[in-house]
Amino acid sequence: MTHLYMLKPFWKGKERFWVTFDKEDARSLLQGEKLYFCHYPTNRSLKALLLNTRFAWKLIRREKPDLIISSGAAVAVPFFYIGKLMGAKLIYIEVFDRIDKPTMTGKMVYPITDRFIVQWEELKKVYPKALNLGSIF
């Protein structure tokens, strides 16, 4: 979430909504934003994947986003696949702390993204079609 929030100059003034975990830091940082809470913990949880897939199906049909951007967390997987089915463009930003090894979420969404962004040149060996924009920090 920090990565995406740091891109505020890009998304400020655009219609948007956020999907994140119901935690105090998210509530505080995203105060005043249109906010939806997904199920967690998500890492390697089949139950959370199924619940978030159902949630993503309903939410994407209601909100009809043109673009979905994520910077990680397994909750991105159902949102990306359902979003792709519904015609949304997909941008994934691989997290900063992955320098030369992919995340599981990154590996799962890489084949369907419209833009896959990495922050380290080393990751282009793993994701050849990725765009290295350097560090967001």
PDB file of C-alpha atoms in Angstrom:
ATOM      1  CA  MET A   1       0.000   0.000   0.000  1.00  0.00           C
ATOM      2  CA  THR A   2       2.886   2.363   0.720  1.00  0.00           C
ATOM      3  CA  HIS A   3       4.123   1.952  -2.866  1.00  0.00           C
ATOM      4  CA  LEU A   4       0.759   2.901  -4.284  1.00  0.00           C
ATOM      5  CA  TYR A   5       0.251   5.782  -1.912  1.00  0.00           C
ATOM      6  CA  MET A   6       3.598   7.222  -2.966  1.00  0.00           C
ATOM      7  CA  LEU A   7       2.202   7.433  -6.502  1.00  0.00           C
ATOM      8  CA  LYS A   8      -0.364   9.990  -5.348  1.00  0.00           C
ATOM      9  CA  PRO A   9       0.610  12.525  -8.053  1.00  0.00           C
ATOM     10  CA  PHE A  10      -0.541   9.938 -10.612  1.00  0.00           C
ATOM     11  CA  TRP A  11      -3.881   8.981  -9.042  1.00  0.00           C
ATOM     12  CA  LYS A  12      -4.838  12.218  -7.307  1.00  0.00           C
ATOM     13  CA  GLY A  13      -7.865  13.726  -8.998  1.00  0.00           C
ATOM     14  CA  LYS A  14      -8.869  10.438 -10.650  1.00  0.00           C
ATOM     15  CA  GLU A  15     -11.879   8.366  -9.671  1.00  0.00           C
ATOM     16  CA  ARG A  16     -10.616   5.463  -7.594  1.00  0.00           C
ATOM     17  CA  PHE A  17     -11.253   2.977  -4.850  1.00  0.00           C
ATOM     18  CA  TRP A  18      -8.928   0.932  -2.672  1.00  0.00           C
ATOM     19  CA  VAL A  19      -9.028  -2.720  -1.656  1.00  0.00           C
ATOM     20  CA  THR A  20      -6.858  -3.558   1.328  1.00  0.00           C
ATOM     21  CA  PHE A  21      -6.769  -5.279   4.690  1.00  0.00           C
ATOM     22  CA  ASP A  22      -8.843  -3.886   7.552  1.00  0.00           C
ATOM     23  CA  LYS A  23      -5.939  -2.606   9.621  1.00  0.00           C
ATOM     24  CA  GLU A  24      -5.311   0.620  11.454  1.00  0.00           C
ATOM     25  CA  ASP A  25      -2.515   1.810   9.146  1.00  0.00           C
ATOM     26  CA  ALA A  26      -4.775   1.444   6.098  1.00  0.00           C
ATOM     27  CA  ARG A  27      -7.672   3.222   7.792  1.00  0.00           C
ATOM     28  CA  SER A  28      -5.386   6.052   8.842  1.00  0.00           C
ATOM     29  CA  LEU A  29      -3.505   6.490   5.552  1.00  0.00           C
ATOM     30  CA  LEU A  30      -6.604   6.151   3.390  1.00  0.00           C
ATOM     31  CA  GLN A  31      -8.944   8.233   5.502  1.00  0.00           C
ATOM     32  CA  GLY A  32     -11.517   9.874   3.250  1.00  0.00           C
ATOM     33  CA  GLU A  33     -10.860   7.461   0.358  1.00  0.00           C
ATOM     34  CA  LYS A  34     -13.390   4.979  -1.017  1.00  0.00           C
ATOM     35  CA  LEU A  35     -12.228   1.864   0.782  1.00  0.00           C
ATOM     36  CA  TYR A  36     -13.150  -1.819   0.680  1.00  0.00           C
ATOM     37  CA  PHE A  37     -11.696  -4.440   2.980  1.00  0.00           C
ATOM     38  CA  CYS A  38     -10.702  -7.872   1.729  1.00  0.00           C
ATOM     39  CA  HIS A  39     -10.226 -11.097   3.662  1.00  0.00           C
ATOM     40  CA  TYR A  40      -6.869 -11.906   5.226  1.00  0.00           C
ATOM     41  CA  PRO A  41      -4.416 -13.417   5.926  1.00  0.00           C
ATOM     42  CA  THR A  42      -4.016 -14.155   2.233  1.00  0.00           C
ATOM     43  CA  ASN A  43      -0.623 -15.829   1.937  1.00  0.00           C
ATOM     44  CA  ARG A  44      -1.142 -19.445   0.954  1.00  0.00           C
ATOM     45  CA  SER A  45      -4.702 -19.438   2.298  1.00  0.00           C
ATOM     46  CA  LEU A  46      -7.164 -21.257   0.074  1.00  0.00           C
ATOM     47  CA  LYS A  47     -10.058 -20.023   2.215  1.00  0.00           C
ATOM     48  CA  ALA A  48      -9.030 -16.356   1.806  1.00  0.00           C
ATOM     49  CA  LEU A  49      -8.466 -16.896  -1.930  1.00  0.00           C
ATOM     50  CA  LEU A  50     -11.993 -18.244  -2.354  1.00  0.00           C
ATOM     51  CA  LEU A  51     -13.544 -15.489  -0.233  1.00  0.00           C
ATOM     52  CA  ASN A  52     -11.570 -12.780  -2.063  1.00  0.00           C
ATOM     53  CA  THR A  53     -12.455 -14.253  -5.448  1.00  0.00           C
ATOM     54  CA  ARG A  54     -16.145 -13.982  -4.604  1.00  0.00           C
ATOM     55  CA  PHE A  55     -15.574 -10.480  -3.225  1.00  0.00           C
ATOM     56  CA  ALA A  56     -13.600  -9.432  -6.334  1.00  0.00           C
ATOM     57  CA  TRP A  57     -16.332 -10.750  -8.637  1.00  0.00           C
ATOM     58  CA  LYS A  58     -19.015  -8.685  -6.880  1.00  0.00           C
ATOM     59  CA  LEU A  59     -16.924  -5.550  -6.438  1.00  0.00           C
ATOM     60  CA  ILE A  60     -15.528  -5.405  -9.965  1.00  0.00           C
ATOM     61  CA  ARG A  61     -18.999  -5.922 -11.438  1.00  0.00           C
ATOM     62  CA  ARG A  62     -20.300  -3.060  -9.285  1.00  0.00           C
ATOM     63  CA  GLU A  63     -17.396  -0.581  -9.652  1.00  0.00           C
ATOM     64  CA  LYS A  64     -16.393  -1.415 -13.260  1.00  0.00           C
ATOM     65  CA  PRO A  65     -12.778  -0.174 -13.015  1.00  0.00           C
ATOM     66  CA  ASP A  66     -10.906   0.706 -16.202  1.00  0.00           C
ATOM     67  CA  LEU A  67      -7.558   0.104 -14.511  1.00  0.00           C
ATOM     68  CA  ILE A  68      -6.412  -2.071 -11.620  1.00  0.00           C
ATOM     69  CA  ILE A  69      -3.043  -1.385 -10.023  1.00  0.00           C
ATOM     70  CA  SER A  70      -1.441  -3.518  -7.336  1.00  0.00           C
ATOM     71  CA  SER A  71       1.913  -3.695  -5.634  1.00  0.00           C
ATOM     72  CA  GLY A  72       1.604  -7.082  -4.078  1.00  0.00           C
ATOM     73  CA  ALA A  73      -0.333  -9.245  -1.666  1.00  0.00           C
ATOM     74  CA  ALA A  74      -2.128 -12.358  -2.751  1.00  0.00           C
ATOM     75  CA  VAL A  75      -5.444 -10.503  -2.874  1.00  0.00           C
ATOM     76  CA  ALA A  76      -4.255  -9.062  -6.202  1.00  0.00           C
ATOM     77  CA  VAL A  77      -4.601 -12.449  -7.901  1.00  0.00           C
ATOM     78  CA  PRO A  78      -8.404 -12.753  -7.977  1.00  0.00           C
ATOM     79  CA  PHE A  79      -8.823  -9.035  -8.666  1.00  0.00           C
ATOM     80  CA  PHE A  80      -6.431  -9.211 -11.625  1.00  0.00           C
ATOM     81  CA  TYR A  81      -7.932 -12.318 -13.203  1.00  0.00           C
ATOM     82  CA  ILE A  82     -11.530 -11.179 -12.770  1.00  0.00           C
ATOM     83  CA  GLY A  83     -10.607  -7.644 -13.785  1.00  0.00           C
ATOM     84  CA  LYS A  84      -9.007  -8.980 -16.965  1.00  0.00           C
ATOM     85  CA  LEU A  85     -12.193 -10.932 -17.753  1.00  0.00           C
ATOM     86  CA  MET A  86     -14.188  -7.720 -17.281  1.00  0.00           C
ATOM     87  CA  GLY A  87     -11.916  -5.703 -19.595  1.00  0.00           C
ATOM     88  CA  ALA A  88      -9.819  -3.756 -17.071  1.00  0.00           C
ATOM     89  CA  LYS A  89      -6.208  -2.863 -17.825  1.00  0.00           C
ATOM     90  CA  LEU A  90      -3.755  -4.285 -15.281  1.00  0.00           C
ATOM     91  CA  ILE A  91      -0.580  -2.775 -13.846  1.00  0.00           C
ATOM     92  CA  TYR A  92       1.456  -4.691 -11.320  1.00  0.00           C
ATOM     93  CA  ILE A  93       4.396  -3.192  -9.420  1.00  0.00           C
ATOM     94  CA  GLU A  94       6.743  -5.799  -7.965  1.00  0.00           C
ATOM     95  CA  VAL A  95       7.680  -4.863  -4.426  1.00  0.00           C
ATOM     96  CA  PHE A  96      10.889  -2.972  -3.687  1.00  0.00           C
ATOM     97  CA  ASP A  97      12.440  -5.610  -1.442  1.00  0.00           C
ATOM     98  CA  ARG A  98      12.511  -8.203  -4.216  1.00  0.00           C
ATOM     99  CA  ILE A  99      15.765  -7.560  -6.037  1.00  0.00           C
ATOM    100  CA  ASP A 100      16.406 -10.755  -7.974  1.00  0.00           C
ATOM    101  CA  LYS A 101      13.674 -13.236  -6.983  1.00  0.00           C
ATOM    102  CA  PRO A 102       9.975 -12.959  -7.837  1.00  0.00           C
ATOM    103  CA  THR A 103       7.089 -12.916  -5.400  1.00  0.00           C
ATOM    104  CA  MET A 104       4.460 -15.606  -5.705  1.00  0.00           C
ATOM    105  CA  THR A 105       1.834 -12.992  -6.565  1.00  0.00           C
ATOM    106  CA  GLY A 106       4.087 -11.466  -9.209  1.00  0.00           C
ATOM    107  CA  LYS A 107       4.613 -14.844 -10.855  1.00  0.00           C
ATOM    108  CA  MET A 108       0.861 -15.502 -10.868  1.00  0.00           C
ATOM    109  CA  VAL A 109      -0.200 -12.210 -12.450  1.00  0.00           C
ATOM    110  CA  TYR A 110       2.759 -11.598 -14.790  1.00  0.00           C
ATOM    111  CA  PRO A 111       1.220 -13.485 -17.741  1.00  0.00           C
ATOM    112  CA  ILE A 112      -1.931 -11.325 -17.813  1.00  0.00           C
ATOM    113  CA  THR A 113      -0.696  -7.840 -16.943  1.00  0.00           C
ATOM    114  CA  ASP A 114      -0.709  -4.987 -19.409  1.00  0.00           C
ATOM    115  CA  ARG A 115       2.296  -3.427 -17.655  1.00  0.00           C
ATOM    116  CA  PHE A 116       4.554  -5.197 -15.201  1.00  0.00           C
ATOM    117  CA  ILE A 117       6.862  -2.831 -13.360  1.00  0.00           C
ATOM    118  CA  VAL A 118      10.006  -3.755 -11.462  1.00  0.00           C
ATOM    119  CA  GLN A 119      12.219  -1.554  -9.342  1.00  0.00           C
ATOM    120  CA  TRP A 120      15.494  -3.416  -9.931  1.00  0.00           C
ATOM    121  CA  GLU A 121      17.193  -4.250 -13.225  1.00  0.00           C
ATOM    122  CA  GLU A 122      18.029  -7.734 -11.882  1.00  0.00           C
ATOM    123  CA  LEU A 123      14.339  -8.663 -11.918  1.00  0.00           C
ATOM    124  CA  LYS A 124      14.184  -8.244 -15.684  1.00  0.00           C
ATOM    125  CA  LYS A 125      15.966 -11.626 -15.859  1.00  0.00           C
ATOM    126  CA  VAL A 126      12.910 -13.114 -14.137  1.00  0.00           C
ATOM    127  CA  TYR A 127      10.325 -10.927 -15.887  1.00  0.00           C
ATOM    128  CA  PRO A 128      11.730 -10.208 -19.370  1.00  0.00           C
ATOM    129  CA  LYS A 129       8.777  -8.060 -20.495  1.00  0.00           C
ATOM    130  CA  ALA A 130       8.888  -5.943 -17.339  1.00  0.00           C
ATOM    131  CA  LEU A 131       9.521  -2.226 -17.326  1.00  0.00           C
ATOM    132  CA  ASN A 132      12.159  -1.047 -14.845  1.00  0.00           C
ATOM    133  CA  LEU A 133      11.196   2.388 -13.596  1.00  0.00           C
ATOM    134  CA  GLY A 134      13.634   2.326 -10.704  1.00  0.00           C
ATOM    135  CA  SER A 135      12.751   2.831  -7.085  1.00  0.00           C
ATOM    136  CA  ILE A 136       9.464   4.385  -6.060  1.00  0.00           C
ATOM    137  CA  PHE A 137      11.023   5.323  -2.706  1.00  0.00           C
TER     138      PHE A 137
END
